[in-house]
Coordinates of N, CA and C and ligand atoms in Angstrom, one line a residue:
M1 N -52.8 -11.8 68.3 CA -52.0 -12.7 67.8 C -50.5 -11.8 67.9
K2 N -49.3 -12.1 68.6 CA -48.1 -10.6 68.2 C -47.4 -10.8 67.0
I3 N -47.6 -9.1 66.5 CA -47.2 -8.9 64.8 C -46.4 -7.8 64.7
I4 N -45.3 -8.7 64.7 CA -44.0 -7.2 64.0 C -43.9 -6.9 62.0
V5 N -43.7 -6.1 62.9 CA -44.2 -5.4 61.3 C -42.3 -4.6 61.0
I6 N -41.9 -5.1 60.3 CA -41.2 -3.7 59.8 C -41.3 -3.1 58.4
G7 N -41.0 -1.6 59.0 CA -41.3 -0.7 58.2 C -42.7 -0.3 58.5
L8 N -42.9 -0.1 58.8 CA -44.3 -0.3 60.3 C -44.8 2.2 59.6
S9 N -43.5 2.4 59.5 CA -43.7 3.8 59.9 C -43.6 4.2 58.2
G10 N -44.3 3.7 57.4 CA -43.7 3.8 56.0 C -44.9 4.4 55.9
T11 N -45.8 4.7 54.2 CA -47.0 4.7 53.7 C -47.7 3.1 53.9
L12 N -47.4 2.0 53.6 CA -48.3 0.6 52.9 C -48.5 0.6 54.8
G13 N -47.1 0.1 55.4 CA -46.5 -0.3 56.9 C -48.0 0.6 57.3
K14 N -48.3 2.0 57.4 CA -49.0 2.7 58.5 C -50.4 2.2 58.5
A15 N -50.6 1.4 56.8 CA -51.8 0.7 56.1 C -52.1 -1.0 56.5
V16 N -51.0 -0.8 57.2 CA -50.8 -2.3 57.7 C -52.0 -2.1 59.7
L17 N -51.3 -0.7 59.7 CA -51.1 -0.5 61.2 C -52.7 -0.5 61.5
A18 N -52.6 0.1 60.6 CA -54.9 0.5 61.4 C -56.1 -0.6 60.3
E19 N -55.1 -1.1 59.8 CA -55.7 -2.5 59.2 C -56.0 -3.8 60.7
L20 N -54.6 -4.5 61.3 CA -54.5 -4.2 62.3 C -54.0 -4.7 63.2
S21 N -54.3 -3.6 63.6 CA -54.6 -3.2 65.8 C -55.5 -2.8 66.7
T22 N -56.2 -3.4 64.9 CA -57.8 -3.2 66.5 C -57.8 -4.8 67.2
R23 N -57.7 -5.3 66.4 CA -57.5 -7.3 66.8 C -56.0 -7.9 67.4
H24 N -55.3 -6.9 66.9 CA -53.5 -8.2 67.6 C -52.0 -7.1 68.0
E25 N -51.7 -7.3 69.1 CA -50.5 -6.7 69.3 C -49.0 -7.0 67.9
I26 N -49.7 -5.5 67.8 CA -48.1 -4.9 66.8 C -47.0 -3.9 67.2
V27 N -45.9 -5.2 66.7 CA -44.6 -4.4 66.9 C -43.4 -4.4 66.3
A28 N -43.6 -3.0 65.9 CA -42.9 -1.3 65.0 C -41.4 -1.8 64.9
V29 N -41.1 -2.0 62.7 CA -39.0 -2.5 63.8 C -39.4 -1.5 62.1
A30 N -38.4 -0.5 62.4 CA -37.7 0.4 61.3 C -36.1 0.7 62.0
R31 N -35.4 1.3 60.6 CA -34.7 2.1 61.1 C -33.7 3.2 62.0
R32 N -35.1 3.7 62.0 CA -35.2 4.4 62.7 C -35.8 5.1 63.7
S33 N -36.7 4.7 63.7 CA -38.6 4.6 64.7 C -38.6 3.9 65.0
G34 N -40.3 3.2 65.9 CA -40.7 1.9 66.0 C -40.4 1.5 67.4
D35 N -41.2 0.6 67.9 CA -40.2 0.0 69.0 C -39.3 -0.1 69.4
V36 N -38.1 -1.0 68.3 CA -37.2 -1.7 68.2 C -36.8 -1.9 67.0
Q37 N -35.0 -1.4 66.8 CA -35.4 -0.9 65.6 C -33.9 -1.6 65.2
A38 N -34.3 -2.3 63.6 CA -32.5 -3.2 62.8 C -32.6 -2.9 61.3
D39 N -32.1 -3.2 61.0 CA -31.5 -2.3 59.4 C -31.5 -4.4 58.3
M40 N -32.6 -4.6 57.5 CA -32.9 -5.6 57.3 C -31.4 -5.8 56.7
R41 N -30.4 -5.2 56.0 CA -29.9 -5.1 55.5 C -28.3 -6.6 55.8
D42 N -29.1 -6.5 57.6 CA -27.8 -6.8 58.4 C -28.5 -7.5 58.9
I43 N -28.1 -9.2 58.6 CA -28.9 -10.0 59.3 C -28.5 -10.4 61.0
A44 N -27.4 -9.9 61.4 CA -26.9 -9.3 62.4 C -28.3 -8.8 63.2
S45 N -28.3 -7.7 62.6 CA -29.2 -6.4 63.8 C -30.4 -6.7 63.7
L46 N -31.2 -8.2 62.9 CA -32.4 -8.6 62.5 C -32.9 -8.7 63.7
K47 N -31.0 -10.3 63.9 CA -31.8 -11.4 65.3 C -31.5 -11.0 66.6
S48 N -30.3 -9.3 66.2 CA -30.5 -8.6 68.0 C -32.6 -7.7 68.1
C49 N -32.6 -7.0 67.2 CA -34.2 -7.1 67.1 C -34.5 -8.1 67.4
F50 N -35.4 -9.5 66.9 CA -35.7 -10.4 67.7 C -35.5 -10.8 69.2
E51 N -34.0 -10.6 69.3 CA -34.0 -11.8 70.0 C -34.7 -10.8 71.5
K52 N -34.6 -9.3 70.9 CA -35.7 -8.4 72.1 C -36.8 -8.1 72.1
I53 N -37.2 -8.7 70.8 CA -39.5 -8.6 71.4 C -39.5 -10.4 71.7
G54 N -38.9 -11.3 71.2 CA -39.2 -12.9 71.5 C -40.3 -13.0 70.8
K55 N -41.0 -14.1 70.8 CA -41.5 -15.2 70.2 C -42.7 -14.1 69.3
A56 N -43.6 -14.4 68.7 CA -44.1 -13.6 67.2 C -45.6 -14.7 67.0
D57 N -46.6 -14.5 66.1 CA -46.9 -15.2 65.4 C -46.6 -14.7 64.3
A58 N -46.5 -13.5 64.0 CA -46.6 -13.4 62.7 C -45.1 -12.2 62.0
I59 N -44.6 -12.6 60.8 CA -44.0 -10.9 61.1 C -43.9 -11.0 59.5
V60 N -44.4 -9.6 59.6 CA -45.0 -8.6 57.6 C -44.0 -7.8 58.2
C61 N -42.9 -7.4 56.7 CA -42.2 -6.7 55.5 C -43.0 -5.6 55.0
T62 N -43.1 -4.2 55.2 CA -43.5 -3.2 54.4 C -42.0 -2.7 54.0
A63 N -41.6 -3.7 54.0 CA -39.7 -1.7 53.9 C -39.1 -3.0 53.0
G64 N -38.5 -1.9 52.3 CA -37.5 -2.3 50.9 C -36.9 -0.6 50.0
S65 N -36.1 -0.7 49.1 CA -35.2 -0.1 48.5 C -34.8 -0.3 47.2
V66 N -35.1 -0.1 45.9 CA -34.3 0.1 44.8 C -34.0 1.5 44.1
H67 N -33.1 1.1 43.5 CA -33.3 2.2 42.6 C -34.0 2.4 41.6
F68 N -34.1 3.3 41.0 CA -35.2 4.4 39.5 C -34.4 4.8 39.6
G69 N -34.1 4.4 37.7 CA -33.0 5.8 37.0 C -33.5 4.9 35.2
P70 N -32.3 5.9 34.7 CA -32.4 5.4 33.3 C -32.2 4.3 32.5
W71 N -31.8 3.5 32.3 CA -31.5 2.6 31.0 C -30.4 2.5 31.4
A72 N -29.5 3.7 30.5 CA -27.9 4.2 30.1 C -27.6 3.9 30.9
E73 N -27.7 4.4 32.2 CA -27.2 5.2 34.0 C -27.2 4.3 35.2
M74 N -27.5 2.9 34.2 CA -27.1 1.4 35.3 C -26.0 0.9 34.9
T75 N -25.7 0.8 36.6 CA -24.3 0.1 37.3 C -24.5 -1.3 37.9
P76 N -23.4 -2.1 38.2 CA -24.2 -2.7 38.5 C -24.5 -2.5 40.1
E77 N -23.6 -1.1 40.7 CA -23.9 -0.3 41.6 C -25.3 -1.1 42.3
K78 N -25.9 0.1 41.0 CA -27.3 0.6 41.2 C -27.8 -1.2 41.7
F79 N -27.6 -1.5 40.8 CA -28.8 -2.8 41.4 C -28.9 -3.1 42.4
D80 N -27.0 -3.0 42.6 CA -26.8 -3.8 44.8 C -27.7 -3.0 45.7
I81 N -27.9 -1.7 45.1 CA -28.5 -1.3 46.5 C -29.8 -2.3 46.6
G82 N -30.6 -2.5 45.3 CA -32.1 -3.0 45.4 C -32.5 -4.8 45.5
L83 N -29.8 -5.2 45.6 CA -30.3 -6.4 45.8 C -30.7 -6.6 47.2
R84 N -29.7 -5.8 47.9 CA -29.5 -5.3 49.3 C -30.2 -5.3 49.8
D85 N -30.9 -4.3 49.8 CA -32.0 -3.7 51.0 C -33.4 -4.2 50.8
K86 N -34.0 -4.1 48.8 CA -35.6 -5.1 48.6 C -35.2 -6.5 48.8
L87 N -34.0 -6.7 48.1 CA -34.2 -8.6 48.2 C -33.9 -8.9 49.3
M88 N -32.7 -9.1 49.8 CA -32.0 -9.9 50.7 C -32.5 -9.4 51.7
G89 N -32.5 -7.9 51.9 CA -33.3 -7.2 53.2 C -34.2 -8.8 53.9
Q90 N -34.6 -9.0 52.7 CA -36.5 -8.8 52.7 C -36.1 -10.8 53.6
V91 N -35.5 -11.4 53.1 CA -34.9 -12.8 52.7 C -33.8 -12.9 53.9
N92 N -33.4 -11.8 54.6 CA -33.0 -12.2 55.8 C -33.4 -12.4 57.1
T93 N -34.9 -11.2 56.2 CA -35.8 -11.5 57.7 C -36.8 -12.5 57.7
V94 N -36.6 -13.5 56.8 CA -37.0 -14.9 57.1 C -36.0 -15.7 57.2
L95 N -34.9 -15.4 57.2 CA -33.6 -16.5 58.0 C -33.5 -16.7 59.1
A96 N -33.7 -15.2 59.2 CA -33.8 -15.2 61.3 C -35.1 -14.7 61.6
G97 N -36.3 -14.5 61.2 CA -37.0 -14.9 62.3 C -37.8 -15.5 62.3
Q98 N -37.7 -16.6 61.8 CA -38.7 -17.9 61.3 C -38.4 -19.4 62.6
A99 N -36.7 -19.0 63.0 CA -36.9 -19.1 64.5 C -37.9 -18.4 65.9
F100 N -37.9 -17.4 65.8 CA -38.6 -16.7 66.3 C -40.2 -17.0 65.7
L101 N -41.0 -17.2 64.8 CA -42.4 -17.8 65.0 C -42.9 -19.0 65.7
N102 N -43.2 -18.8 66.4 CA -44.1 -19.5 67.1 C -45.5 -20.1 66.0
D103 N -45.7 -22.1 65.9 CA -45.4 -23.0 65.5 C -46.6 -22.3 64.4
G104 N -47.2 -22.8 63.6 CA -48.1 -21.9 62.5 C -48.0 -19.9 61.9
G105 N -46.9 -19.5 62.1 CA -46.6 -18.9 62.0 C -46.2 -18.5 60.5
S106 N -46.8 -16.8 60.9 CA -46.3 -16.1 58.7 C -45.9 -15.2 58.3
L107 N -45.0 -15.5 57.4 CA -44.0 -14.9 57.8 C -45.0 -13.6 55.9
T108 N -44.7 -12.0 55.6 CA -45.4 -11.4 54.9 C -44.7 -10.8 53.9
L109 N -44.6 -10.8 52.6 CA -43.6 -10.2 51.6 C -43.9 -9.2 51.8
T110 N -43.6 -7.9 50.6 CA -43.6 -7.9 49.9 C -43.1 -7.1 48.4
S111 N -43.5 -7.6 47.6 CA -43.3 -7.0 46.3 C -43.4 -6.3 45.3
G112 N -44.2 -6.6 44.2 CA -45.0 -5.1 43.9 C -45.2 -5.8 42.3
I113 N -46.1 -4.8 41.7 CA -46.1 -5.2 39.9 C -44.9 -4.6 38.6
L114 N -44.2 -4.5 39.1 CA -42.7 -4.0 38.1 C -42.0 -5.8 37.5
N115 N -42.4 -6.8 38.2 CA -42.1 -7.7 37.7 C -42.8 -7.9 36.1
E116 N -44.3 -7.8 36.8 CA -44.8 -8.3 35.0 C -45.4 -7.7 34.1
D117 N -45.4 -6.7 35.2 CA -45.1 -4.6 34.6 C -44.3 -4.1 34.4
P118 N -43.5 -4.0 33.5 CA -43.0 -3.0 33.4 C -43.1 -1.6 33.5
I119 N -42.1 -0.9 34.3 CA -42.1 0.3 33.4 C -40.7 0.6 33.7
Q120 N -40.7 2.3 32.6 CA -39.4 2.4 32.6 C -38.7 2.9 33.6
Y121 N -37.2 2.8 33.5 CA -36.2 3.2 34.9 C -37.0 2.5 36.5
G122 N -37.3 0.8 35.6 CA -37.4 -0.4 37.2 C -36.8 -1.0 36.5
A123 N -35.8 -0.9 36.0 CA -35.0 -2.6 36.3 C -35.0 -3.0 37.1
V124 N -34.6 -2.0 37.9 CA -33.7 -2.8 39.5 C -35.7 -3.2 40.0
A125 N -36.8 -3.1 40.0 CA -37.4 -3.0 40.8 C -37.9 -4.5 39.9
S126 N -37.7 -4.6 38.3 CA -39.2 -5.9 37.8 C -38.4 -6.9 38.2
L127 N -36.8 -7.1 38.7 CA -35.3 -7.9 38.6 C -35.7 -8.5 40.6
V128 N -35.4 -8.0 41.3 CA -36.4 -7.8 43.1 C -37.5 -7.7 43.2
N129 N -38.7 -7.7 42.5 CA -39.7 -8.1 43.3 C -40.0 -9.7 42.4
G130 N -39.2 -9.8 41.2 CA -39.6 -10.8 40.7 C -39.0 -12.1 41.4
A131 N -37.3 -12.4 41.2 CA -36.5 -13.2 42.9 C -37.3 -13.5 44.3
L132 N -38.1 -12.4 44.7 CA -38.8 -12.1 45.5 C -40.3 -13.3 45.9
E133 N -40.1 -12.7 45.0 CA -42.1 -14.6 44.7 C -41.0 -15.2 45.0
S134 N -40.0 -15.5 43.6 CA -39.7 -17.2 43.5 C -38.9 -16.7 44.8
F135 N -38.9 -17.0 45.4 CA -38.0 -17.3 47.5 C -39.8 -18.1 47.5
V136 N -40.3 -17.5 47.9 CA -41.7 -17.1 48.0 C -42.0 -18.3 48.0
R137 N -42.5 -18.9 46.6 CA -42.9 -20.1 46.7 C -41.4 -21.0 46.3
A138 N -40.4 -20.6 47.0 CA -40.2 -22.3 46.6 C -39.8 -22.2 48.4
A139 N -39.5 -21.4 49.3 CA -39.8 -21.6 50.8 C -41.5 -22.1 51.3
A140 N -42.0 -21.5 51.2 CA -43.6 -22.7 51.5 C -42.6 -23.8 51.3
I141 N -42.4 -24.9 50.6 CA -42.3 -25.4 50.8 C -41.2 -26.6 51.1
E142 N -40.6 -24.9 52.2 CA -39.2 -26.0 53.1 C -39.3 -25.3 54.6
L143 N -39.9 -25.2 54.8 CA -40.2 -23.8 56.0 C -40.5 -25.3 57.3
P144 N -40.5 -25.1 58.2 CA -41.1 -26.1 59.2 C -41.4 -25.5 60.5
R145 N -42.5 -26.2 59.9 CA -43.7 -26.1 62.1 C -44.1 -25.7 61.2
G146 N -45.0 -25.6 60.1 CA -46.3 -25.4 59.2 C -46.2 -23.2 59.7
L147 N -44.5 -23.0 59.4 CA -44.9 -21.8 59.0 C -45.1 -21.8 57.6
R148 N -46.1 -20.5 57.8 CA -46.7 -19.5 55.6 C -45.4 -18.9 55.7
I149 N -45.6 -18.4 54.6 CA -45.1 -17.1 53.7 C -46.6 -17.1 52.5
N150 N -45.5 -16.5 52.8 CA -46.9 -14.6 51.3 C -46.3 -13.8 50.9
S151 N -45.9 -12.8 49.3 CA -45.9 -12.0 49.6 C -47.1 -11.9 49.1
V152 N -47.3 -10.2 49.0 CA -48.0 -8.6 48.6 C -47.6 -8.0 47.6
S153 N -48.6 -8.0 46.3 CA -47.6 -7.8 45.3 C -48.6 -6.1 45.0
P154 N -48.3 -5.2 45.3 CA -49.4 -3.9 45.4 C -49.0 -3.3 43.7
T155 N -50.4 -2.5 42.9 CA -49.3 -1.6 42.0 C -49.3 -0.5 43.2
V156 N -49.4 0.5 41.7 CA -48.3 1.7 42.8 C -49.9 2.2 43.4
V157 N -48.7 2.7 45.5 CA -50.1 3.7 46.2 C -50.9 4.4 46.1
A158 N -52.1 4.5 46.0 CA -52.8 6.2 45.9 C -51.9 6.9 47.0
E159 N -51.5 7.0 47.9 CA -51.1 7.7 48.4 C -49.3 7.9 48.5
S160 N -49.1 7.1 47.9 CA -48.2 7.2 47.2 C -47.1 8.0 45.5
L161 N -48.4 8.6 44.7 CA -48.1 9.0 43.6 C -47.6 10.8 44.0
D162 N -48.1 11.7 44.3 CA -46.8 12.5 44.2 C -45.7 12.2 44.3
S163 N -45.4 10.8 44.5 CA -43.6 10.7 44.6 C -43.8 10.4 43.3
F164 N -44.6 8.9 43.2 CA -44.5 8.2 41.8 C -44.8 7.9 40.4
G165 N -45.8 9.0 40.5 CA -47.2 9.9 39.8 C -46.4 9.6 38.4
P166 N -45.5 10.0 38.3 CA -44.7 10.1 37.0 C -44.1 8.6 36.1
Y167 N -43.7 8.0 36.8 CA -44.0 6.7 36.6 C -44.7 5.9 35.8
F168 N -46.4 6.0 36.2 CA -46.7 5.0 36.3 C -47.7 5.8 35.3
R169 N -48.0 6.4 34.8 CA -48.8 6.8 33.1 C -49.7 5.6 33.7
G170 N -51.1 6.1 33.0 CA -51.5 4.5 32.2 C -52.5 3.6 34.0
Y171 N -51.6 3.5 34.3 CA -52.2 2.0 35.9 C -52.4 3.2 37.0
K172 N -53.4 2.1 36.8 CA -55.1 2.1 38.2 C -53.4 1.9 39.4
A173 N -53.6 2.8 40.1 CA -53.1 3.3 42.1 C -54.5 2.0 42.5
A174 N -53.7 1.8 43.5 CA -54.3 0.8 44.9 C -54.2 2.3 45.7
P175 N -55.3 2.4 46.7 CA -55.4 3.0 48.2 C -55.2 2.0 49.6
A176 N -53.9 2.6 50.3 CA -52.8 2.0 51.2 C -53.9 1.2 51.4
R177 N -55.2 0.6 52.5 CA -56.3 0.6 53.0 C -56.8 -1.3 53.0
E178 N -56.3 -0.4 50.9 CA -57.2 -1.7 49.9 C -55.8 -3.0 49.5
V179 N -54.5 -1.6 49.5 CA -53.3 -3.0 50.3 C -53.7 -3.9 51.6
A180 N -53.8 -3.4 51.8 CA -53.5 -4.0 53.7 C -54.2 -4.5 53.4
L181 N -55.5 -4.9 52.9 CA -56.4 -6.2 53.5 C -55.8 -7.1 52.8
A182 N -54.5 -7.3 52.3 CA -53.9 -9.2 51.0 C -52.9 -9.0 52.5
Y183 N -52.9 -8.4 53.6 CA -51.8 -8.3 54.2 C -52.4 -8.9 55.4
S184 N -53.3 -8.3 55.4 CA -55.1 -9.7 56.4 C -55.0 -11.0 56.1
K185 N -54.7 -10.9 55.2 CA -55.2 -11.9 54.4 C -54.2 -13.3 54.5
S186 N -52.0 -12.4 54.3 CA -52.1 -13.5 54.6 C -51.8 -14.1 55.8
V187 N -51.6 -13.3 57.1 CA -52.0 -13.2 58.4 C -52.7 -14.2 59.1
E188 N -53.9 -13.8 58.5 CA -55.1 -14.1 59.5 C -55.4 -15.1 58.9
G189 N -55.5 -16.0 57.2 CA -55.6 -16.8 56.3 C -54.7 -18.1 57.3
K190 N -55.2 -18.8 55.9 CA -54.6 -20.0 56.3 C -52.9 -20.7 54.7
Q191 N -53.2 -19.7 54.3 CA -52.2 -20.6 52.9 C -51.4 -19.9 52.9
T192 N -50.4 -20.9 52.2 CA -48.8 -20.1 51.5 C -48.9 -20.8 50.9
G193 N -47.1 -19.5 50.6 CA -46.9 -19.5 49.1 C -47.1 -18.7 47.8
Q194 N -48.1 -18.0 48.0 CA -48.8 -17.4 47.4 C -48.6 -16.1 46.9
V195 N -48.8 -15.0 46.4 CA -48.3 -13.7 45.3 C -50.6 -13.5 45.7
Y196 N -50.5 -12.5 46.4 CA -52.2 -11.6 46.9 C -50.9 -10.2 45.4
K197 N -52.4 -10.7 44.1 CA -51.4 -9.3 43.7 C -53.2 -8.6 43.8
V198 N -52.4 -6.7 44.6 CA -53.1 -6.0 44.0 C -53.3 -4.9 42.8
W199 N -54.0 -5.1 41.6 CA -53.7 -4.4 40.6 C -54.6 -3.5 40.7
Ligands
NAP201 N1 -45.5 2.4 47.9 C1 -46.3 2.2 46.9 O1 -46.8 2.6 45.7 C2 -45.5 1.0 46.1 C3 -46.1 0.0 45.5 C4 -45.5 -1.1 45.3 C5 -45.1 -1.6 46.0 N2 -44.1 -1.4 47.3 C6 -42.7 -1.6 48.1 O2 -43.4 -1.8 49.2 C7 -42.7 -1.5 50.2 C8 -43.1 -0.5 51.2 O3 -43.1 1.5 50.4 P1 -43.7 2.2 51.6 O4 -43.5 3.0 49.6 O5 -44.4 1.5 51.8 O6 -42.2 2.5 51.9 P2 -42.9 3.9 52.3 O7 -43.1 5.2 53.0 O8 -40.5 3.8 52.2 O9 -41.0 3.4 53.4 C9 -40.2 2.3 54.4 C10 -40.5 2.1 56.0 O10 -39.4 0.6 55.4 C11 -38.3 1.0 57.0 N3 -37.3 0.5 56.2 C12 -36.7 1.1 55.1 N4 -34.9 0.4 54.4 C13 -35.5 -0.5 55.8 C14 -33.9 -1.1 56.4 N5 -33.8 -1.2 55.1 N6 -34.6 -2.2 57.5 C15 -35.7 -1.9 57.9 N7 -36.9 -1.1 58.1 C16 -36.7 0.0 56.4 C17 -38.2 3.0 56.7 O11 -38.3 3.3 58.1 P3 -36.8 3.8 58.8 O12 -36.7 4.3 57.4 O13 -36.3 3.6 59.8 O14 -36.5 3.1 58.9 C18 -40.3 2.4 56.8 O15 -40.8 2.5 57.9 C19 -41.5 -1.2 49.1 O16 -40.6 -2.1 49.1 C20 -41.4 -0.9 47.6 O17 -40.8 -1.8 46.7 C21 -44.5 0.6 47.1

């Protein structure tokens, strides 16, 4: 398969590359690195990126930022960072990417544990992850040509504990290679409308 991975240079992206590159052709996309550059906040940038790459069998997105911070300091602007980047960036990926997928192709997004198991400072992540999973279930019943869509919902990733560990006390971390298996299941399996929890 030809698989486009948005966010390949990141922690999860590298693990997805290690899992899938032995069996498939991978095209890397990010803002500053990769085979083709795109910013998923901008749908025109994504369309141009997909035009350069041409038809593919799967699109995987392991990108998306949100603001973490104290409740008392939350503002609409801080919510908007996550809404524009992790939420609408991935919605844009689906809207722009569907036309470039071969029949029966798949889209795999990334949500996360916090909509079901919230932490202090994580209100934006909880909101965005919940919205993404609702979007995946809805899109699955409307996508044309047998296209499939799923989301991977990781707990905190072991390789990210240096940065995120203090926020996730008491949570069991998952090695990135285990999270990558869920992307493999989505891309190489046949299910649609699923949220694969790696907790
Ligand atoms: N790491 C964890 O513990 C964990 C746990 C649960 C969920 N998640 C979710 O998993 C996703 C990936 O996390 P990660 O830790 O692997 O992130 P990461 O290491 O920060 O990597 C993010 C990747 O996405 C690219 N990127 C960021 N914003 C982009 C944009 N607007 N358009 C295109 N590419 C963009 C980055 O490259 P450029 O900077 O060059 O664009 C990079 O390749 C995020 O949605 C995160 O919320 C992570």
